[in-house]
Amino acid sequence: MYARLFVVVFLSVWQVDAEYHTFQWQSCTTDTVHQALKVHSVAVNPTPVLTPGPLHISFTASVLKQIEAGAAIQFDITRHTALGADVHIPCVGDLGSCILDGCSVIDNMLNGTRQGQRDLGLQIKKMFESVGVFTHCPIAVQNITISNYKIDIAELDPALNFIADGDYTIKATVLHPSTGIQLGCFQFNITLKRKSTGGGWLLGRKRRSYKNAQ
């Protein structure tokens, strides 16, 4: 469940000058009565996110109410361009603006067809296990703290090239398994970049910013 909020950070990218020089995030939860997942703080380094290369993640979050099996995560991913147009990223092969089973994300990665996918899934699983968090639902009420955990990102598969380099807003909404009620929402801005290719300046960017919020 938590892992999928960060998996999208590792999506395929090409080289571009960074627009977001710091990781920017905010809570987008609108239903505080039913809120089950609350993010308190997040830090990601380096920015922009580079691939291949190491990524250091720190965050604190609270599970306020037990999250039941079948809970979904709805992703909405938007790329910002210099022309002022926001490009919606569609759902392709469970990547992009998809609605996914939040309780089976890690297992799906571990059983994936690509070695890089399996390696990433194993690293994220170990990250949560290192602080005593299980990645299967139901997820009990608890506080979660990850401090400067390093994940090594491999060179990404060419199959992910449908997502270009640039500046993105990524919104993840946790939904109740039977009612669809919002259980929590987390949104962040980030620049994604590949090390090995050039020419990304042609694509352009549009700045989006907001203050970090709990």
mmCIF file with all atom_site columns, C-alpha atoms in Angstrom:
data_model
loop_
_atom_site.group_PDB
_atom_site.id
_atom_site.type_symbol
_atom_site.label_atom_id
_atom_site.label_alt_id
_atom_site.label_comp_id
_atom_site.label_asym_id
_atom_site.label_entity_id
_atom_site.label_seq_id
_atom_site.pdbx_PDB_ins_code
_atom_site.Cartn_x
_atom_site.Cartn_y
_atom_site.Cartn_z
_atom_site.occupancy
_atom_site.B_iso_or_equiv
_atom_site.pdbx_formal_charge
_atom_site.auth_seq_id
_atom_site.auth_comp_id
_atom_site.auth_asym_id
_atom_site.auth_atom_id
_atom_site.pdbx_PDB_model_num
ATOM 1   C CA . MET A 1 1   ? 0.000   0.000   0.000   1.00 0.00 ? 1   MET A CA 1
ATOM 2   C CA . TYR A 1 2   ? 2.614   2.566   1.078   1.00 0.00 ? 2   TYR A CA 1
ATOM 3   C CA . ALA A 1 3   ? 5.090   1.253   -1.454  1.00 0.00 ? 3   ALA A CA 1
ATOM 4   C CA . ARG A 1 4   ? 2.991   2.166   -4.459  1.00 0.00 ? 4   ARG A CA 1
ATOM 5   C CA . LEU A 1 5   ? 3.038   5.815   -3.411  1.00 0.00 ? 5   LEU A CA 1
ATOM 6   C CA . PHE A 1 6   ? 6.768   5.810   -4.130  1.00 0.00 ? 6   PHE A CA 1
ATOM 7   C CA . VAL A 1 7   ? 7.017   3.315   -6.982  1.00 0.00 ? 7   VAL A CA 1
ATOM 8   C CA . VAL A 1 8   ? 5.767   5.965   -9.400  1.00 0.00 ? 8   VAL A CA 1
ATOM 9   C CA . VAL A 1 9   ? 8.866   8.023   -8.627  1.00 0.00 ? 9   VAL A CA 1
ATOM 10  C CA . PHE A 1 10  ? 10.917  5.420   -10.507 1.00 0.00 ? 10  PHE A CA 1
ATOM 11  C CA . LEU A 1 11  ? 9.046   5.693   -13.846 1.00 0.00 ? 11  LEU A CA 1
ATOM 12  C CA . SER A 1 12  ? 11.032  5.993   -17.098 1.00 0.00 ? 12  SER A CA 1
ATOM 13  C CA . VAL A 1 13  ? 12.486  9.430   -17.951 1.00 0.00 ? 13  VAL A CA 1
ATOM 14  C CA . TRP A 1 14  ? 14.846  11.186  -20.456 1.00 0.00 ? 14  TRP A CA 1
ATOM 15  C CA . GLN A 1 15  ? 17.315  13.974  -19.635 1.00 0.00 ? 15  GLN A CA 1
ATOM 16  C CA . VAL A 1 16  ? 15.968  17.468  -18.895 1.00 0.00 ? 16  VAL A CA 1
ATOM 17  C CA . ASP A 1 17  ? 17.137  20.466  -16.879 1.00 0.00 ? 17  ASP A CA 1
ATOM 18  C CA . ALA A 1 18  ? 15.470  20.332  -13.470 1.00 0.00 ? 18  ALA A CA 1
ATOM 19  C CA . GLU A 1 19  ? 12.491  22.569  -12.802 1.00 0.00 ? 19  GLU A CA 1
ATOM 20  C CA . TYR A 1 20  ? 11.722  21.258  -9.310  1.00 0.00 ? 20  TYR A CA 1
ATOM 21  C CA . HIS A 1 21  ? 15.000  21.548  -7.430  1.00 0.00 ? 21  HIS A CA 1
ATOM 22  C CA . THR A 1 22  ? 13.429  20.236  -4.224  1.00 0.00 ? 22  THR A CA 1
ATOM 23  C CA . PHE A 1 23  ? 10.870  17.520  -3.627  1.00 0.00 ? 23  PHE A CA 1
ATOM 24  C CA . GLN A 1 24  ? 7.501   19.247  -3.149  1.00 0.00 ? 24  GLN A CA 1
ATOM 25  C CA . TRP A 1 25  ? 4.536   17.502  -1.596  1.00 0.00 ? 25  TRP A CA 1
ATOM 26  C CA . GLN A 1 26  ? 1.180   18.108  0.071   1.00 0.00 ? 26  GLN A CA 1
ATOM 27  C CA . SER A 1 27  ? -1.742  16.237  1.545   1.00 0.00 ? 27  SER A CA 1
ATOM 28  C CA . CYS A 1 28  ? -4.784  16.277  -0.734  1.00 0.00 ? 28  CYS A CA 1
ATOM 29  C CA . THR A 1 29  ? -7.122  14.498  1.682   1.00 0.00 ? 29  THR A CA 1
ATOM 30  C CA . THR A 1 30  ? -10.608 16.028  1.603   1.00 0.00 ? 30  THR A CA 1
ATOM 31  C CA . ASP A 1 31  ? -12.487 13.470  3.738   1.00 0.00 ? 31  ASP A CA 1
ATOM 32  C CA . THR A 1 32  ? -10.982 13.747  7.223   1.00 0.00 ? 32  THR A CA 1
ATOM 33  C CA . VAL A 1 33  ? -13.865 11.804  8.796   1.00 0.00 ? 33  VAL A CA 1
ATOM 34  C CA . HIS A 1 34  ? -12.920 8.574   7.003   1.00 0.00 ? 34  HIS A CA 1
ATOM 35  C CA . GLN A 1 35  ? -9.192  9.268   6.747   1.00 0.00 ? 35  GLN A CA 1
ATOM 36  C CA . ALA A 1 36  ? -7.163  6.130   7.419   1.00 0.00 ? 36  ALA A CA 1
ATOM 37  C CA . LEU A 1 37  ? -3.742  7.097   6.047   1.00 0.00 ? 37  LEU A CA 1
ATOM 38  C CA . LYS A 1 38  ? -1.992  10.373  6.883   1.00 0.00 ? 38  LYS A CA 1
ATOM 39  C CA . VAL A 1 39  ? 1.417   11.412  5.576   1.00 0.00 ? 39  VAL A CA 1
ATOM 40  C CA . HIS A 1 40  ? 3.288   13.788  7.887   1.00 0.00 ? 40  HIS A CA 1
ATOM 41  C CA . SER A 1 41  ? 6.567   14.366  6.066   1.00 0.00 ? 41  SER A CA 1
ATOM 42  C CA . VAL A 1 42  ? 8.441   13.217  2.969   1.00 0.00 ? 42  VAL A CA 1
ATOM 43  C CA . ALA A 1 43  ? 11.965  13.809  1.667   1.00 0.00 ? 43  ALA A CA 1
ATOM 44  C CA . VAL A 1 44  ? 13.481  12.383  -1.523  1.00 0.00 ? 44  VAL A CA 1
ATOM 45  C CA . ASN A 1 45  ? 17.083  12.888  -2.688  1.00 0.00 ? 45  ASN A CA 1
ATOM 46  C CA . PRO A 1 46  ? 18.587  13.536  -5.146  1.00 0.00 ? 46  PRO A CA 1
ATOM 47  C CA . THR A 1 47  ? 16.297  15.857  -7.061  1.00 0.00 ? 47  THR A CA 1
ATOM 48  C CA . PRO A 1 48  ? 15.731  15.543  -9.909  1.00 0.00 ? 48  PRO A CA 1
ATOM 49  C CA . VAL A 1 49  ? 15.326  11.800  -9.548  1.00 0.00 ? 49  VAL A CA 1
ATOM 50  C CA . LEU A 1 50  ? 18.025  10.141  -11.667 1.00 0.00 ? 50  LEU A CA 1
ATOM 51  C CA . THR A 1 51  ? 18.136  6.722   -13.262 1.00 0.00 ? 51  THR A CA 1
ATOM 52  C CA . PRO A 1 52  ? 20.265  4.723   -12.936 1.00 0.00 ? 52  PRO A CA 1
ATOM 53  C CA . GLY A 1 53  ? 21.415  5.778   -9.508  1.00 0.00 ? 53  GLY A CA 1
ATOM 54  C CA . PRO A 1 54  ? 20.663  5.762   -5.773  1.00 0.00 ? 54  PRO A CA 1
ATOM 55  C CA . LEU A 1 55  ? 17.514  7.303   -4.316  1.00 0.00 ? 55  LEU A CA 1
ATOM 56  C CA . HIS A 1 56  ? 17.293  8.197   -0.608  1.00 0.00 ? 56  HIS A CA 1
ATOM 57  C CA . ILE A 1 57  ? 13.800  8.199   0.903   1.00 0.00 ? 57  ILE A CA 1
ATOM 58  C CA . SER A 1 58  ? 12.627  9.502   4.284   1.00 0.00 ? 58  SER A CA 1
ATOM 59  C CA . PHE A 1 59  ? 9.018   9.782   5.395   1.00 0.00 ? 59  PHE A CA 1
ATOM 60  C CA . THR A 1 60  ? 6.680   9.566   8.351   1.00 0.00 ? 60  THR A CA 1
ATOM 61  C CA . ALA A 1 61  ? 3.066   8.457   8.124   1.00 0.00 ? 61  ALA A CA 1
ATOM 62  C CA . SER A 1 62  ? 0.260   7.169   10.332  1.00 0.00 ? 62  SER A CA 1
ATOM 63  C CA . VAL A 1 63  ? -2.353  4.520   9.733   1.00 0.00 ? 63  VAL A CA 1
ATOM 64  C CA . LEU A 1 64  ? -5.268  6.030   11.661  1.00 0.00 ? 64  LEU A CA 1
ATOM 65  C CA . LYS A 1 65  ? -7.733  3.208   10.958  1.00 0.00 ? 65  LYS A CA 1
ATOM 66  C CA . GLN A 1 66  ? -7.173  -0.360  9.821   1.00 0.00 ? 66  GLN A CA 1
ATOM 67  C CA . ILE A 1 67  ? -6.943  -0.595  6.015   1.00 0.00 ? 67  ILE A CA 1
ATOM 68  C CA . GLU A 1 68  ? -8.814  -3.658  4.784   1.00 0.00 ? 68  GLU A CA 1
ATOM 69  C CA . ALA A 1 69  ? -7.904  -6.087  1.999   1.00 0.00 ? 69  ALA A CA 1
ATOM 70  C CA . GLY A 1 70  ? -8.964  -4.895  -1.424  1.00 0.00 ? 70  GLY A CA 1
ATOM 71  C CA . ALA A 1 71  ? -8.240  -1.214  -0.781  1.00 0.00 ? 71  ALA A CA 1
ATOM 72  C CA . ALA A 1 72  ? -7.328  0.513   -4.032  1.00 0.00 ? 72  ALA A CA 1
ATOM 73  C CA . ILE A 1 73  ? -4.937  3.282   -4.966  1.00 0.00 ? 73  ILE A CA 1
ATOM 74  C CA . GLN A 1 74  ? -6.004  5.649   -7.718  1.00 0.00 ? 74  GLN A CA 1
ATOM 75  C CA . PHE A 1 75  ? -3.126  7.412   -9.476  1.00 0.00 ? 75  PHE A CA 1
ATOM 76  C CA . ASP A 1 76  ? -3.500  10.615  -11.456 1.00 0.00 ? 76  ASP A CA 1
ATOM 77  C CA . ILE A 1 77  ? -0.293  11.666  -13.220 1.00 0.00 ? 77  ILE A CA 1
ATOM 78  C CA . THR A 1 78  ? 0.094   14.945  -15.092 1.00 0.00 ? 78  THR A CA 1
ATOM 79  C CA . ARG A 1 79  ? 3.099   16.224  -17.033 1.00 0.00 ? 79  ARG A CA 1
ATOM 80  C CA . HIS A 1 80  ? 3.582   20.015  -17.234 1.00 0.00 ? 80  HIS A CA 1
ATOM 81  C CA . THR A 1 81  ? 4.910   21.642  -20.417 1.00 0.00 ? 81  THR A CA 1
ATOM 82  C CA . ALA A 1 82  ? 6.454   25.016  -21.220 1.00 0.00 ? 82  ALA A CA 1
ATOM 83  C CA . LEU A 1 83  ? 3.477   25.849  -23.426 1.00 0.00 ? 83  LEU A CA 1
ATOM 84  C CA . GLY A 1 84  ? 1.176   25.739  -20.419 1.00 0.00 ? 84  GLY A CA 1
ATOM 85  C CA . ALA A 1 85  ? -0.516  22.492  -21.441 1.00 0.00 ? 85  ALA A CA 1
ATOM 86  C CA . ASP A 1 86  ? -0.980  19.765  -18.834 1.00 0.00 ? 86  ASP A CA 1
ATOM 87  C CA . VAL A 1 87  ? -0.619  16.315  -20.384 1.00 0.00 ? 87  VAL A CA 1
ATOM 88  C CA . HIS A 1 88  ? -2.546  13.511  -18.670 1.00 0.00 ? 88  HIS A CA 1
ATOM 89  C CA . ILE A 1 89  ? -0.531  10.283  -18.554 1.00 0.00 ? 89  ILE A CA 1
ATOM 90  C CA . PRO A 1 90  ? -2.808  7.307   -19.378 1.00 0.00 ? 90  PRO A CA 1
ATOM 91  C CA . CYS A 1 91  ? -2.714  3.900   -17.726 1.00 0.00 ? 91  CYS A CA 1
ATOM 92  C CA . VAL A 1 92  ? -0.451  1.561   -19.719 1.00 0.00 ? 92  VAL A CA 1
ATOM 93  C CA . GLY A 1 93  ? 0.496   -1.821  -18.289 1.00 0.00 ? 93  GLY A CA 1
ATOM 94  C CA . ASP A 1 94  ? -0.378  -0.804  -14.724 1.00 0.00 ? 94  ASP A CA 1
ATOM 95  C CA . LEU A 1 95  ? 1.800   2.310   -14.992 1.00 0.00 ? 95  LEU A CA 1
ATOM 96  C CA . GLY A 1 96  ? 0.447   5.822   -15.290 1.00 0.00 ? 96  GLY A CA 1
ATOM 97  C CA . SER A 1 97  ? -2.974  7.062   -14.192 1.00 0.00 ? 97  SER A CA 1
ATOM 98  C CA . CYS A 1 98  ? -4.268  3.680   -13.024 1.00 0.00 ? 98  CYS A CA 1
ATOM 99  C CA . ILE A 1 99  ? -6.474  2.278   -10.269 1.00 0.00 ? 99  ILE A CA 1
ATOM 100 C CA . LEU A 1 100 ? -4.605  -0.607  -8.648  1.00 0.00 ? 100 LEU A CA 1
ATOM 101 C CA . ASP A 1 101 ? -5.046  -3.060  -5.805  1.00 0.00 ? 101 ASP A CA 1
ATOM 102 C CA . GLY A 1 102 ? -2.958  -1.381  -3.139  1.00 0.00 ? 102 GLY A CA 1
ATOM 103 C CA . CYS A 1 103 ? -2.521  -4.608  -1.182  1.00 0.00 ? 103 CYS A CA 1
ATOM 104 C CA . SER A 1 104 ? -0.852  -6.665  -3.947  1.00 0.00 ? 104 SER A CA 1
ATOM 105 C CA . VAL A 1 105 ? 1.576   -4.139  -5.403  1.00 0.00 ? 105 VAL A CA 1
ATOM 106 C CA . ILE A 1 106 ? 4.729   -5.641  -3.910  1.00 0.00 ? 106 ILE A CA 1
ATOM 107 C CA . ASP A 1 107 ? 3.778   -9.217  -4.807  1.00 0.00 ? 107 ASP A CA 1
ATOM 108 C CA . ASN A 1 108 ? 3.042   -8.151  -8.375  1.00 0.00 ? 108 ASN A CA 1
ATOM 109 C CA . MET A 1 109 ? 6.475   -6.542  -8.628  1.00 0.00 ? 109 MET A CA 1
ATOM 110 C CA . LEU A 1 110 ? 8.218   -9.571  -7.141  1.00 0.00 ? 110 LEU A CA 1
ATOM 111 C CA . ASN A 1 111 ? 6.442   -11.787 -9.669  1.00 0.00 ? 111 ASN A CA 1
ATOM 112 C CA . GLY A 1 112 ? 7.035   -9.427  -12.588 1.00 0.00 ? 112 GLY A CA 1
ATOM 113 C CA . THR A 1 113 ? 8.493   -10.410 -15.933 1.00 0.00 ? 113 THR A CA 1
ATOM 114 C CA . ARG A 1 114 ? 11.453  -7.990  -15.826 1.00 0.00 ? 114 ARG A CA 1
ATOM 115 C CA . GLN A 1 115 ? 14.484  -8.369  -13.570 1.00 0.00 ? 115 GLN A CA 1
ATOM 116 C CA . GLY A 1 116 ? 14.583  -4.652  -12.771 1.00 0.00 ? 116 GLY A CA 1
ATOM 117 C CA . GLN A 1 117 ? 10.952  -4.786  -11.644 1.00 0.00 ? 117 GLN A CA 1
ATOM 118 C CA . ARG A 1 118 ? 11.637  -7.741  -9.357  1.00 0.00 ? 118 ARG A CA 1
ATOM 119 C CA . ASP A 1 119 ? 14.773  -6.127  -7.899  1.00 0.00 ? 119 ASP A CA 1
ATOM 120 C CA . LEU A 1 120 ? 12.918  -2.893  -7.140  1.00 0.00 ? 120 LEU A CA 1
ATOM 121 C CA . GLY A 1 121 ? 10.044  -4.782  -5.538  1.00 0.00 ? 121 GLY A CA 1
ATOM 122 C CA . LEU A 1 122 ? 12.464  -6.671  -3.298  1.00 0.00 ? 122 LEU A CA 1
ATOM 123 C CA . GLN A 1 123 ? 14.202  -3.444  -2.193  1.00 0.00 ? 123 GLN A CA 1
ATOM 124 C CA . ILE A 1 124 ? 10.906  -1.751  -1.335  1.00 0.00 ? 124 ILE A CA 1
ATOM 125 C CA . LYS A 1 125 ? 9.722   -4.849  0.557   1.00 0.00 ? 125 LYS A CA 1
ATOM 126 C CA . LYS A 1 126 ? 12.956  -4.850  2.585   1.00 0.00 ? 126 LYS A CA 1
ATOM 127 C CA . MET A 1 127 ? 12.587  -1.119  3.272   1.00 0.00 ? 127 MET A CA 1
ATOM 128 C CA . PHE A 1 128 ? 9.244   -1.613  5.000   1.00 0.00 ? 128 PHE A CA 1
ATOM 129 C CA . GLU A 1 129 ? 10.305  -4.834  6.742   1.00 0.00 ? 129 GLU A CA 1
ATOM 130 C CA . SER A 1 130 ? 13.311  -2.958  8.184   1.00 0.00 ? 130 SER A CA 1
ATOM 131 C CA . VAL A 1 131 ? 10.896  -0.930  10.346  1.00 0.00 ? 131 VAL A CA 1
ATOM 132 C CA . GLY A 1 132 ? 8.515   -3.799  11.083  1.00 0.00 ? 132 GLY A CA 1
ATOM 133 C CA . VAL A 1 133 ? 5.836   -2.896  8.521   1.00 0.00 ? 133 VAL A CA 1
ATOM 134 C CA . PHE A 1 134 ? 4.130   -5.707  6.634   1.00 0.00 ? 134 PHE A CA 1
ATOM 135 C CA . THR A 1 135 ? 3.094   -5.023  3.049   1.00 0.00 ? 135 THR A CA 1
ATOM 136 C CA . HIS A 1 136 ? -0.043  -7.195  3.067   1.00 0.00 ? 136 HIS A CA 1
ATOM 137 C CA . CYS A 1 137 ? -3.543  -6.099  4.057   1.00 0.00 ? 137 CYS A CA 1
ATOM 138 C CA . PRO A 1 138 ? -5.191  -5.677  6.428   1.00 0.00 ? 138 PRO A CA 1
ATOM 139 C CA . ILE A 1 139 ? -2.794  -2.969  7.599   1.00 0.00 ? 139 ILE A CA 1
ATOM 140 C CA . ALA A 1 140 ? -3.091  -2.277  11.309  1.00 0.00 ? 140 ALA A CA 1
ATOM 141 C CA . VAL A 1 141 ? -3.170  1.098   13.036  1.00 0.00 ? 141 VAL A CA 1
ATOM 142 C CA . GLN A 1 142 ? 0.468   2.184   13.449  1.00 0.00 ? 142 GLN A CA 1
ATOM 143 C CA . ASN A 1 143 ? 3.030   4.925   12.950  1.00 0.00 ? 143 ASN A CA 1
ATOM 144 C CA . ILE A 1 144 ? 5.649   4.497   10.235  1.00 0.00 ? 144 ILE A CA 1
ATOM 145 C CA . THR A 1 145 ? 9.057   6.165   10.040  1.00 0.00 ? 145 THR A CA 1
ATOM 146 C CA . ILE A 1 146 ? 11.556  5.578   7.225   1.00 0.00 ? 146 ILE A CA 1
ATOM 147 C CA . SER A 1 147 ? 14.863  7.420   7.634   1.00 0.00 ? 147 SER A CA 1
ATOM 148 C CA . ASN A 1 148 ? 17.202  7.963   4.690   1.00 0.00 ? 148 ASN A CA 1
ATOM 149 C CA . TYR A 1 149 ? 16.672  4.529   3.187   1.00 0.00 ? 149 TYR A CA 1
ATOM 150 C CA . LYS A 1 150 ? 18.662  3.984   -0.011  1.00 0.00 ? 150 LYS A CA 1
ATOM 151 C CA . ILE A 1 151 ? 17.116  2.279   -3.006  1.00 0.00 ? 151 ILE A CA 1
ATOM 152 C CA . ASP A 1 152 ? 19.318  1.578   -6.026  1.00 0.00 ? 152 ASP A CA 1
ATOM 153 C CA . ILE A 1 153 ? 17.462  2.338   -9.237  1.00 0.00 ? 153 ILE A CA 1
ATOM 154 C CA . ALA A 1 154 ? 18.633  0.360   -12.239 1.00 0.00 ? 154 ALA A CA 1
ATOM 155 C CA . GLU A 1 155 ? 18.593  1.601   -15.814 1.00 0.00 ? 155 GLU A CA 1
ATOM 156 C CA . LEU A 1 156 ? 14.941  1.509   -16.704 1.00 0.00 ? 156 LEU A CA 1
ATOM 157 C CA . ASP A 1 157 ? 13.347  -0.797  -19.233 1.00 0.00 ? 157 ASP A CA 1
ATOM 158 C CA . PRO A 1 158 ? 12.721  0.679   -22.720 1.00 0.00 ? 158 PRO A CA 1
ATOM 159 C CA . ALA A 1 159 ? 9.123   -0.490  -22.338 1.00 0.00 ? 159 ALA A CA 1
ATOM 160 C CA . LEU A 1 160 ? 8.605   2.473   -19.981 1.00 0.00 ? 160 LEU A CA 1
ATOM 161 C CA . ASN A 1 161 ? 9.590   5.106   -22.540 1.00 0.00 ? 161 ASN A CA 1
ATOM 162 C CA . PHE A 1 162 ? 5.962   6.116   -23.025 1.00 0.00 ? 162 PHE A CA 1
ATOM 163 C CA . ILE A 1 163 ? 6.548   8.501   -20.112 1.00 0.00 ? 163 ILE A CA 1
ATOM 164 C CA . ALA A 1 164 ? 8.878   11.289  -21.246 1.00 0.00 ? 164 ALA A CA 1
ATOM 165 C CA . ASP A 1 165 ? 11.348  13.239  -19.148 1.00 0.00 ? 165 ASP A CA 1
ATOM 166 C CA . GLY A 1 166 ? 10.103  16.376  -17.440 1.00 0.00 ? 166 GLY A CA 1
ATOM 167 C CA . ASP A 1 167 ? 8.108   17.806  -14.547 1.00 0.00 ? 167 ASP A CA 1
ATOM 168 C CA . TYR A 1 168 ? 5.203   15.882  -13.084 1.00 0.00 ? 168 TYR A CA 1
ATOM 169 C CA . THR A 1 169 ? 2.448   16.158  -10.528 1.00 0.00 ? 169 THR A CA 1
ATOM 170 C CA . ILE A 1 170 ? 1.552   12.731  -9.153  1.00 0.00 ? 170 ILE A CA 1
ATOM 171 C CA . LYS A 1 171 ? -1.551  12.259  -7.029  1.00 0.00 ? 171 LYS A CA 1
ATOM 172 C CA . ALA A 1 172 ? -2.311  9.019   -5.183  1.00 0.00 ? 172 ALA A CA 1
ATOM 173 C CA . THR A 1 173 ? -5.692  8.486   -3.531  1.00 0.00 ? 173 THR A CA 1
ATOM 174 C CA . VAL A 1 174 ? -6.393  5.497   -1.264  1.00 0.00 ? 174 VAL A CA 1
ATOM 175 C CA . LEU A 1 175 ? -9.965  4.210   -1.639  1.00 0.00 ? 175 LEU A CA 1
ATOM 176 C CA . HIS A 1 176 ? -12.119 1.975   0.570   1.00 0.00 ? 176 HIS A CA 1
ATOM 177 C CA . PRO A 1 177 ? -12.465 -1.495  -1.028  1.00 0.00 ? 177 PRO A CA 1
ATOM 178 C CA . SER A 1 178 ? -16.270 -1.616  -1.113  1.00 0.00 ? 178 SER A CA 1
ATOM 179 C CA . THR A 1 179 ? -17.559 1.960   -0.878  1.00 0.00 ? 179 THR A CA 1
ATOM 180 C CA . GLY A 1 180 ? -14.866 3.861   -2.779  1.00 0.00 ? 180 GLY A CA 1
ATOM 181 C CA . ILE A 1 181 ? -14.701 6.405   0.036   1.00 0.00 ? 181 ILE A CA 1
ATOM 182 C CA . GLN A 1 182 ? -11.443 8.327   0.193   1.00 0.00 ? 182 GLN A CA 1
ATOM 183 C CA . LEU A 1 183 ? -9.162  7.010   2.932   1.00 0.00 ? 183 LEU A CA 1
ATOM 184 C CA . GLY A 1 184 ? -6.276  9.357   2.242   1.00 0.00 ? 184 GLY A CA 1
ATOM 185 C CA . CYS A 1 185 ? -4.600  11.359  -0.500  1.00 0.00 ? 185 CYS A CA 1
ATOM 186 C CA . PHE A 1 186 ? -0.983  12.331  -1.190  1.00 0.00 ? 186 PHE A CA 1
ATOM 187 C CA . GLN A 1 187 ? 0.335   14.549  -4.000  1.00 0.00 ? 187 GLN A CA 1
ATOM 188 C CA . PHE A 1 188 ? 3.815   15.581  -5.053  1.00 0.00 ? 188 PHE A CA 1
ATOM 189 C CA . ASN A 1 189 ? 5.745   17.482  -7.726  1.00 0.00 ? 189 ASN A CA 1
ATOM 190 C CA . ILE A 1 190 ? 8.974   16.085  -9.070  1.00 0.00 ? 190 ILE A CA 1
ATOM 191 C CA . THR A 1 191 ? 11.354  16.262  -12.016 1.00 0.00 ? 191 THR A CA 1
ATOM 192 C CA . LEU A 1 192 ? 12.371  12.926  -13.556 1.00 0.00 ? 192 LEU A CA 1
ATOM 193 C CA . LYS A 1 193 ? 15.581  12.538  -15.529 1.00 0.00 ? 193 LYS A CA 1
ATOM 194 C CA . ARG A 1 194 ? 17.693  9.910   -17.255 1.00 0.00 ? 194 ARG A CA 1
ATOM 195 C CA . LYS A 1 195 ? 21.454  10.286  -17.085 1.00 0.00 ? 195 LYS A CA 1
ATOM 196 C CA . SER A 1 196 ? 22.406  8.844   -20.440 1.00 0.00 ? 196 SER A CA 1
ATOM 197 C CA . THR A 1 197 ? 20.514  10.783  -23.119 1.00 0.00 ? 197 THR A CA 1
ATOM 198 C CA . GLY A 1 198 ? 20.229  14.410  -24.179 1.00 0.00 ? 198 GLY A CA 1
ATOM 199 C CA . GLY A 1 199 ? 17.908  16.740  -26.052 1.00 0.00 ? 199 GLY A CA 1
ATOM 200 C CA . GLY A 1 200 ? 15.311  16.905  -23.310 1.00 0.00 ? 200 GLY A CA 1
ATOM 201 C CA . TRP A 1 201 ? 15.350  20.718  -23.411 1.00 0.00 ? 201 TRP A CA 1
ATOM 202 C CA . LEU A 1 202 ? 13.091  20.527  -26.475 1.00 0.00 ? 202 LEU A CA 1
ATOM 203 C CA . LEU A 1 203 ? 10.207  19.254  -24.407 1.00 0.00 ? 203 LEU A CA 1
ATOM 204 C CA . GLY A 1 204 ? 9.950   22.256  -22.061 1.00 0.00 ? 204 GLY A CA 1
ATOM 205 C CA . ARG A 1 205 ? 8.488   22.581  -18.607 1.00 0.00 ? 205 ARG A CA 1
ATOM 206 C CA . LYS A 1 206 ? 5.985   24.598  -16.614 1.00 0.00 ? 206 LYS A CA 1
ATOM 207 C CA . ARG A 1 207 ? 6.600   25.382  -12.955 1.00 0.00 ? 207 ARG A CA 1
ATOM 208 C CA . ARG A 1 208 ? 4.078   24.168  -10.408 1.00 0.00 ? 208 ARG A CA 1
ATOM 209 C CA . SER A 1 209 ? 4.734   24.748  -6.736  1.00 0.00 ? 209 SER A CA 1
ATOM 210 C CA . TYR A 1 210 ? 3.052   24.590  -3.375  1.00 0.00 ? 210 TYR A CA 1
ATOM 211 C CA . LYS A 1 211 ? 4.136   24.547  0.239   1.00 0.00 ? 211 LYS A CA 1
ATOM 212 C CA . ASN A 1 212 ? 4.708   21.239  1.935   1.00 0.00 ? 212 ASN A CA 1
ATOM 213 C CA . ALA A 1 213 ? 1.655   20.468  4.044   1.00 0.00 ? 213 ALA A CA 1
ATOM 214 C CA . GLN A 1 214 ? 0.683   17.865  6.559   1.00 0.00 ? 214 GLN A CA 1
#
